[in-house]
PDB file of C-alpha atoms and ligand atoms in Angstrom:
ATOM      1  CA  UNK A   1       0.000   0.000   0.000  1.00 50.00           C
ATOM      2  CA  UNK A   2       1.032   3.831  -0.596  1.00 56.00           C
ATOM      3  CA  UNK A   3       1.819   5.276   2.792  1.00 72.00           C
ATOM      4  CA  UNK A   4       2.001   8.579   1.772  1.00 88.00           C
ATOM      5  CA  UNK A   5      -1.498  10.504   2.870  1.00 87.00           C
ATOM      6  CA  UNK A   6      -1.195  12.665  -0.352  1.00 92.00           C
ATOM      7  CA  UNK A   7      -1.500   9.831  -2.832  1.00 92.00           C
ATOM      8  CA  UNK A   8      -3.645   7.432  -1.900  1.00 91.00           C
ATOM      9  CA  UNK A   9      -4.153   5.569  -4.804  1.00 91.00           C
ATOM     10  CA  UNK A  10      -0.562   5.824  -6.094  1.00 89.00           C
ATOM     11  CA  UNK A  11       0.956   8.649  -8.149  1.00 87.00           C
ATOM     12  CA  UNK A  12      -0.369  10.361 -11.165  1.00 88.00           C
ATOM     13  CA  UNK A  13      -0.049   7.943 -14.458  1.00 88.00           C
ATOM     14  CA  UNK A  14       1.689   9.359 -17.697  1.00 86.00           C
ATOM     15  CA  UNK A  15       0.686   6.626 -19.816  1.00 90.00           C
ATOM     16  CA  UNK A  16       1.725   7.739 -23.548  1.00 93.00           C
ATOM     17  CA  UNK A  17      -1.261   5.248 -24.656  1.00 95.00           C
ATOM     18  CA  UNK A  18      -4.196   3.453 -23.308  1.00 97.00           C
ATOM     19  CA  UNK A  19      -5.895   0.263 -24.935  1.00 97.00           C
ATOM     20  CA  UNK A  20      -9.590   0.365 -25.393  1.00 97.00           C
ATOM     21  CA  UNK A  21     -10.886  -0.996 -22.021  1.00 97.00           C
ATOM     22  CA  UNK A  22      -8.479   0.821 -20.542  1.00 97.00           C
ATOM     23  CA  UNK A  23      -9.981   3.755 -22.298  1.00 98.00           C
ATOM     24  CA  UNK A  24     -13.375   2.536 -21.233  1.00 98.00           C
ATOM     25  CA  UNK A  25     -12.629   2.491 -17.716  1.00 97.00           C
ATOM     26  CA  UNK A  26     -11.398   5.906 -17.740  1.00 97.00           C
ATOM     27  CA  UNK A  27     -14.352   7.281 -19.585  1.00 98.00           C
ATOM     28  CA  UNK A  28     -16.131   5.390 -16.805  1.00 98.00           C
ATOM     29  CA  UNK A  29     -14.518   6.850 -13.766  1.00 97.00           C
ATOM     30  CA  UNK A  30     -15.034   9.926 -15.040  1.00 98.00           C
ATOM     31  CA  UNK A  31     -18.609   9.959 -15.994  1.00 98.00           C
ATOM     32  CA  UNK A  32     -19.160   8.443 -12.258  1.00 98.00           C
ATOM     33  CA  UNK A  33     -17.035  11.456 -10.901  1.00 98.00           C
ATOM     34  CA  UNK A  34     -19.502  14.239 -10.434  1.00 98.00           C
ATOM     35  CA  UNK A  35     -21.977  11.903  -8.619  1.00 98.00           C
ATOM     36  CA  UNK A  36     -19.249  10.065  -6.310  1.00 97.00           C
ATOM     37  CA  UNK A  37     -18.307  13.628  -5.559  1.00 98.00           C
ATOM     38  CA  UNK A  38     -21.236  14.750  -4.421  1.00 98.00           C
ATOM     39  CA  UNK A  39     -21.205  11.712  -2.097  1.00 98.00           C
ATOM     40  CA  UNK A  40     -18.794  12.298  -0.825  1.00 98.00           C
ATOM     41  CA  UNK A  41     -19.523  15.511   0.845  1.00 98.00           C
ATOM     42  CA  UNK A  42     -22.864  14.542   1.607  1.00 98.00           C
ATOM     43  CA  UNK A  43     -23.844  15.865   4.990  1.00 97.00           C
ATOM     44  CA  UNK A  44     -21.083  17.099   6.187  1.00 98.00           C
ATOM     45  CA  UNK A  45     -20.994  20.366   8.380  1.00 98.00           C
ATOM     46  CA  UNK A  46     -19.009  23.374   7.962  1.00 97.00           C
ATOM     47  CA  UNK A  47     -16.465  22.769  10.347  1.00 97.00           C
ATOM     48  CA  UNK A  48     -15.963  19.343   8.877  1.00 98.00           C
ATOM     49  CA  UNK A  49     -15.666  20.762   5.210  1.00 98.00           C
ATOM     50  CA  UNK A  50     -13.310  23.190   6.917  1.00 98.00           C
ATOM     51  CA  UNK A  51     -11.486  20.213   7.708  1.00 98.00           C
ATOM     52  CA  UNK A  52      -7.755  19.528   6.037  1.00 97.00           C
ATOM     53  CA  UNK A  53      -7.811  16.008   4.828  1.00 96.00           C
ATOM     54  CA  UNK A  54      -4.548  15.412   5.706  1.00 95.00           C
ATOM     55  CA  UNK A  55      -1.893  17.225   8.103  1.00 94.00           C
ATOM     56  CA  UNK A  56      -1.320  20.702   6.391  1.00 94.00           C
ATOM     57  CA  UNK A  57      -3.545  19.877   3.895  1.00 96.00           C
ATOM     58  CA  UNK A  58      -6.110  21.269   1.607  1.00 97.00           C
ATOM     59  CA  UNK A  59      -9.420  21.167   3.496  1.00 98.00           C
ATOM     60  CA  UNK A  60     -12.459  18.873   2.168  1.00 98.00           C
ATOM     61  CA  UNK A  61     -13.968  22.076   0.763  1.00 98.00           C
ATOM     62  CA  UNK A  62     -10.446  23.235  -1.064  1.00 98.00           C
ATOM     63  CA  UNK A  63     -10.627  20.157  -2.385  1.00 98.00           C
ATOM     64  CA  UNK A  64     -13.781  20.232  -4.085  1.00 98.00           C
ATOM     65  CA  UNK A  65     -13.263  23.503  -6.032  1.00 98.00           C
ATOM     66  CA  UNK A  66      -9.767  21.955  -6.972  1.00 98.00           C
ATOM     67  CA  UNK A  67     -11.304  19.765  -8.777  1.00 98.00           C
ATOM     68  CA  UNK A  68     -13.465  22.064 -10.194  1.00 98.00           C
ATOM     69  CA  UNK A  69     -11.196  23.941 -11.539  1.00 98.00           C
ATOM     70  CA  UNK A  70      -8.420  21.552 -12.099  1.00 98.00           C
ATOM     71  CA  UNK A  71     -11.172  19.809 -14.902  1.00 98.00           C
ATOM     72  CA  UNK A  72     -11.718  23.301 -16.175  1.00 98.00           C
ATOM     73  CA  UNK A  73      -8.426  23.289 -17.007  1.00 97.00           C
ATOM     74  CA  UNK A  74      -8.572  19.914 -18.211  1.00 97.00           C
ATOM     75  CA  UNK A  75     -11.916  20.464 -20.876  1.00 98.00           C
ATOM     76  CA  UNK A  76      -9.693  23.796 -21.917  1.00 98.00           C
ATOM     77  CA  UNK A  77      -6.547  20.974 -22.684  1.00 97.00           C
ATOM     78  CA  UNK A  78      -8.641  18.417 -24.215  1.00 98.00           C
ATOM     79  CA  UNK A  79     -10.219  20.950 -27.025  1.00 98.00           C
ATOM     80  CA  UNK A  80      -6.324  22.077 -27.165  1.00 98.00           C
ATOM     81  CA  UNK A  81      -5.442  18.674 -28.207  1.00 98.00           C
ATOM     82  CA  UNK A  82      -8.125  17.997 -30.549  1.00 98.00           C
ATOM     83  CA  UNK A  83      -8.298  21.548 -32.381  1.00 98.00           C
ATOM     84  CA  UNK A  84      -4.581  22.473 -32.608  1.00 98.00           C
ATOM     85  CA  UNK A  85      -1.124  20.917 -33.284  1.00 98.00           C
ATOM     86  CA  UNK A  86       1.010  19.991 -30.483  1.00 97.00           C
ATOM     87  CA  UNK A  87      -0.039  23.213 -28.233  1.00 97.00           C
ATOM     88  CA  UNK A  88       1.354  23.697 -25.147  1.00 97.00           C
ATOM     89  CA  UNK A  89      -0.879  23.681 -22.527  1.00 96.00           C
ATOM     90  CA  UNK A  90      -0.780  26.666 -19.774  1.00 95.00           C
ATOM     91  CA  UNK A  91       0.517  25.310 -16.219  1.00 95.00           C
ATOM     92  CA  UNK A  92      -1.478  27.345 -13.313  1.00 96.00           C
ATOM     93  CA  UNK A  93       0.120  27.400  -9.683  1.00 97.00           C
ATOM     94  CA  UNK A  94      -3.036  25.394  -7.658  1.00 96.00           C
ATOM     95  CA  UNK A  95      -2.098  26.221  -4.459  1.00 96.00           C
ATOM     96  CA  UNK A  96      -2.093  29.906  -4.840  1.00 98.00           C
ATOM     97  CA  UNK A  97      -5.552  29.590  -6.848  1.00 98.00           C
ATOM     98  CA  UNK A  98      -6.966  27.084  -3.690  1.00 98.00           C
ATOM     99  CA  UNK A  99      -5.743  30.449  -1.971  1.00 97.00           C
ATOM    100  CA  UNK A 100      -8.370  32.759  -3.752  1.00 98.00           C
ATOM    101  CA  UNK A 101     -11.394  33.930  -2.180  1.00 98.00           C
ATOM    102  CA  UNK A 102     -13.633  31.362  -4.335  1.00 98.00           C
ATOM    103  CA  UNK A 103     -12.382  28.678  -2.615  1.00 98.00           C
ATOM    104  CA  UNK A 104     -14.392  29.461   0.530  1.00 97.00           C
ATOM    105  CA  UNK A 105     -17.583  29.317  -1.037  1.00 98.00           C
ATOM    106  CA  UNK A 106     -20.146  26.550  -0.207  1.00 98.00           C
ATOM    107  CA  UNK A 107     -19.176  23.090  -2.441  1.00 98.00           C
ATOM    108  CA  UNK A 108     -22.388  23.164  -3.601  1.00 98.00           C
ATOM    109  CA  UNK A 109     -21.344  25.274  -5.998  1.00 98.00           C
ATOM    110  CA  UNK A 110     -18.343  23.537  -7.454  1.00 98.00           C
ATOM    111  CA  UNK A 111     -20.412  20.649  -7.914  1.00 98.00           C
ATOM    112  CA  UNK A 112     -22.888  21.793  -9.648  1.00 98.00           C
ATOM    113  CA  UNK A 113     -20.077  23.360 -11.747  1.00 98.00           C
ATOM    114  CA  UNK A 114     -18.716  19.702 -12.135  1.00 98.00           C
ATOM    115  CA  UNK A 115     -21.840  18.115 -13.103  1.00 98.00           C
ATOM    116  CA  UNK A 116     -22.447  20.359 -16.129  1.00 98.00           C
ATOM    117  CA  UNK A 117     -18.597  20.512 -17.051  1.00 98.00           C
ATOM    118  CA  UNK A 118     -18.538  16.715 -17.201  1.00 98.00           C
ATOM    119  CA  UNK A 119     -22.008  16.956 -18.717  1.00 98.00           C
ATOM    120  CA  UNK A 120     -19.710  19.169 -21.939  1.00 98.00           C
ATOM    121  CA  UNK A 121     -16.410  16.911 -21.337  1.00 98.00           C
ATOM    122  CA  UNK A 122     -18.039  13.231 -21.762  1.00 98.00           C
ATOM    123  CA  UNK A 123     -19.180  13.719 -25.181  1.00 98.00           C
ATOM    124  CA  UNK A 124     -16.061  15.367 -26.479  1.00 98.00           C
ATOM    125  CA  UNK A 125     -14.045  12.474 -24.955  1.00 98.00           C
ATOM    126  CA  UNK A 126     -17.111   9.587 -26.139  1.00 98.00           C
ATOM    127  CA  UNK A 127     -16.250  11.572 -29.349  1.00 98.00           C
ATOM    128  CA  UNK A 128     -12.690  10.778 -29.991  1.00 98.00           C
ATOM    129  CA  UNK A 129     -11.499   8.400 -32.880  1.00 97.00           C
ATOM    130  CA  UNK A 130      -9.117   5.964 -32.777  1.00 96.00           C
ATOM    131  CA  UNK A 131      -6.267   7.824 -34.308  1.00 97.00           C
ATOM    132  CA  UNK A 132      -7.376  10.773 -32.151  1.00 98.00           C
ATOM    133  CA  UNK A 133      -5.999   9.574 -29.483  1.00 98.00           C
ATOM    134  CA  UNK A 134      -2.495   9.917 -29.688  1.00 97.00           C
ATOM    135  CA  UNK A 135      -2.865  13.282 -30.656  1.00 98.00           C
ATOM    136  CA  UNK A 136       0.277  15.495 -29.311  1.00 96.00           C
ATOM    137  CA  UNK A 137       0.357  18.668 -26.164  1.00 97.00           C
ATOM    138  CA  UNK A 138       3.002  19.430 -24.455  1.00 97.00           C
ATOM    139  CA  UNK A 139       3.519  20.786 -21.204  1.00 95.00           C
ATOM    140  CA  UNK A 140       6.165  23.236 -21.300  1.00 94.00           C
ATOM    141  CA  UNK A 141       7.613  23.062 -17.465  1.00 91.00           C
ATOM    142  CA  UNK A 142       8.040  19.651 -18.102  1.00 89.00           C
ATOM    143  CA  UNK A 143       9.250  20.262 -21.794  1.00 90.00           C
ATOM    144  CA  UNK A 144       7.310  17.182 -22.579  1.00 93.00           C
ATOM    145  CA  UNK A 145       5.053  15.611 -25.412  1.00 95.00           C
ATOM    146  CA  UNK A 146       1.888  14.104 -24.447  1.00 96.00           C
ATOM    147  CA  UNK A 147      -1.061  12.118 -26.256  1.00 97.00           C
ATOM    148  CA  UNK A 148      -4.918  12.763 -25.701  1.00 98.00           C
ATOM    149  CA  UNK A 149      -4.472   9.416 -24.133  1.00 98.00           C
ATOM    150  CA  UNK A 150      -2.545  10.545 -20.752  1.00 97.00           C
ATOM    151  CA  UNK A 151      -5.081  13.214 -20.544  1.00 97.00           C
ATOM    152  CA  UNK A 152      -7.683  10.700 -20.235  1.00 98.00           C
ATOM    153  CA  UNK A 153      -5.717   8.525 -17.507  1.00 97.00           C
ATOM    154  CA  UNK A 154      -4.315  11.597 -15.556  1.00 96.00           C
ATOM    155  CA  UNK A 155      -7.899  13.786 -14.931  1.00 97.00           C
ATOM    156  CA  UNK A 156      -9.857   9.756 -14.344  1.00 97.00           C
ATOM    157  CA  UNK A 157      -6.822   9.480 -11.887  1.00 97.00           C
ATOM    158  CA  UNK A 158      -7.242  12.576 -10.521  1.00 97.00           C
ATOM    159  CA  UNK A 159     -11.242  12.715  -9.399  1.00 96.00           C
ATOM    160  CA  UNK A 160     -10.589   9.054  -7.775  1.00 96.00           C
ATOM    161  CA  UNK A 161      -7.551  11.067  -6.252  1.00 96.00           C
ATOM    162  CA  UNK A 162      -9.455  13.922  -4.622  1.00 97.00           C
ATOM    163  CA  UNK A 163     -12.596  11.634  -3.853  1.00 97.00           C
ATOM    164  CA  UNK A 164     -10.592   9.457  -1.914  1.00 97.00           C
ATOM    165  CA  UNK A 165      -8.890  12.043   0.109  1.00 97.00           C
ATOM    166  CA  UNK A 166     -12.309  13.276   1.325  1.00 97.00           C
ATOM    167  CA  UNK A 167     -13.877   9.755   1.642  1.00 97.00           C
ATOM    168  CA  UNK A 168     -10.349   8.796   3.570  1.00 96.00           C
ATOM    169  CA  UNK A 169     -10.766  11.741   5.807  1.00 97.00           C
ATOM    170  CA  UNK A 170     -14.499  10.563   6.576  1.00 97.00           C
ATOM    171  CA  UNK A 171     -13.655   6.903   7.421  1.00 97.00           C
ATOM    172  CA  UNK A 172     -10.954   8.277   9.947  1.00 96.00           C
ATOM    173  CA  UNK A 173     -12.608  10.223  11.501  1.00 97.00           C
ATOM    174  CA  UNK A 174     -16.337   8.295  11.657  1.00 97.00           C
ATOM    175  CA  UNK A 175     -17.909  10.770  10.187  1.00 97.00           C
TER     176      UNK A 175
HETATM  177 NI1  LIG B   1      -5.289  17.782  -7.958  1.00 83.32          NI
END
């Protein structure tokens, strides 16, 4: 098992290219993502979304307009992909943006945001062809190419990610 409380369920993939159930699975997980979300949070009080989920930490609430706006980012990189050649994706510093004033708001509001984003992203993904796949990004910090592909594994890792660190936080605690 990963013992470190920031990854839960391992670290981020990079895979350069998926097969088809693996594709399937991804599409899956992230179709599932705005409703596991949701659960997630589900009755919990304002001092618990207040709560970090970990030990200097983002709290449970931080975390939900993360991934907000980390799949913002990510609908913005997928049209990227499909519409231009080899762009390079903009970078954004998340922990000054979980800083930001929005990120007190109630969560209600990032997940409504996430159902209809992943309401736009699904069919664009469901819409990719075969050869579309491997189109090219690249992420200039990194100064690496990427395919359409590690998009798909990296943001279906990522709502697992967050979801578990809130779900985590809940079964420690007995909430
Ligand atoms: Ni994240």
């Amino acid at each position: 098992m990963n013992a470190d409380p920031r990854y839960p369920l391992g670290p981020m993939p990079t895979p350069l290219e998926l097969s088809a159930p693996e594709r399937e699975e991804a599409l899956e997980y992230l179709r599932r993502l705005p409703g596991e979300l949701r659960a997630a949070v589900d009755g919990l009080s304002n001092t618990q979304l207040d709560t970090p989920y970990r030990e200097g930490g983002w709290t449970v609430r931080q975390v939900v307009h993360h991934l907000a706006e980390s799949h913002m980012n990510a609908f913005i990189r997928v049209k990227l992909a499909l519409t231009e050649e080899n762009p390079v994706i903009k970078p954004y510093e998340e922990d000054l943006w979980a800083e930001l004033p929005d990120h007190q708001l109630p969560p209600e509001i990032s997940l409504t945001l996430v159902d209809a984003l992943h309401a736009r992203l699904l069919p664009v993904l469901e819409g990719v062809t075969l050869t579309e796949w491997s189109r090219a990004w690249t992420h200039p910090a990194q100064g690496r190419t990427y395919t359409l592909d590690s998009l798909l594994a990296l943001y279906a890792w990522h709502g697992r990610h967050h979801a578990r660190h809130i779900t985590g936080l809940r079964e420690r605690e007995g909430w």
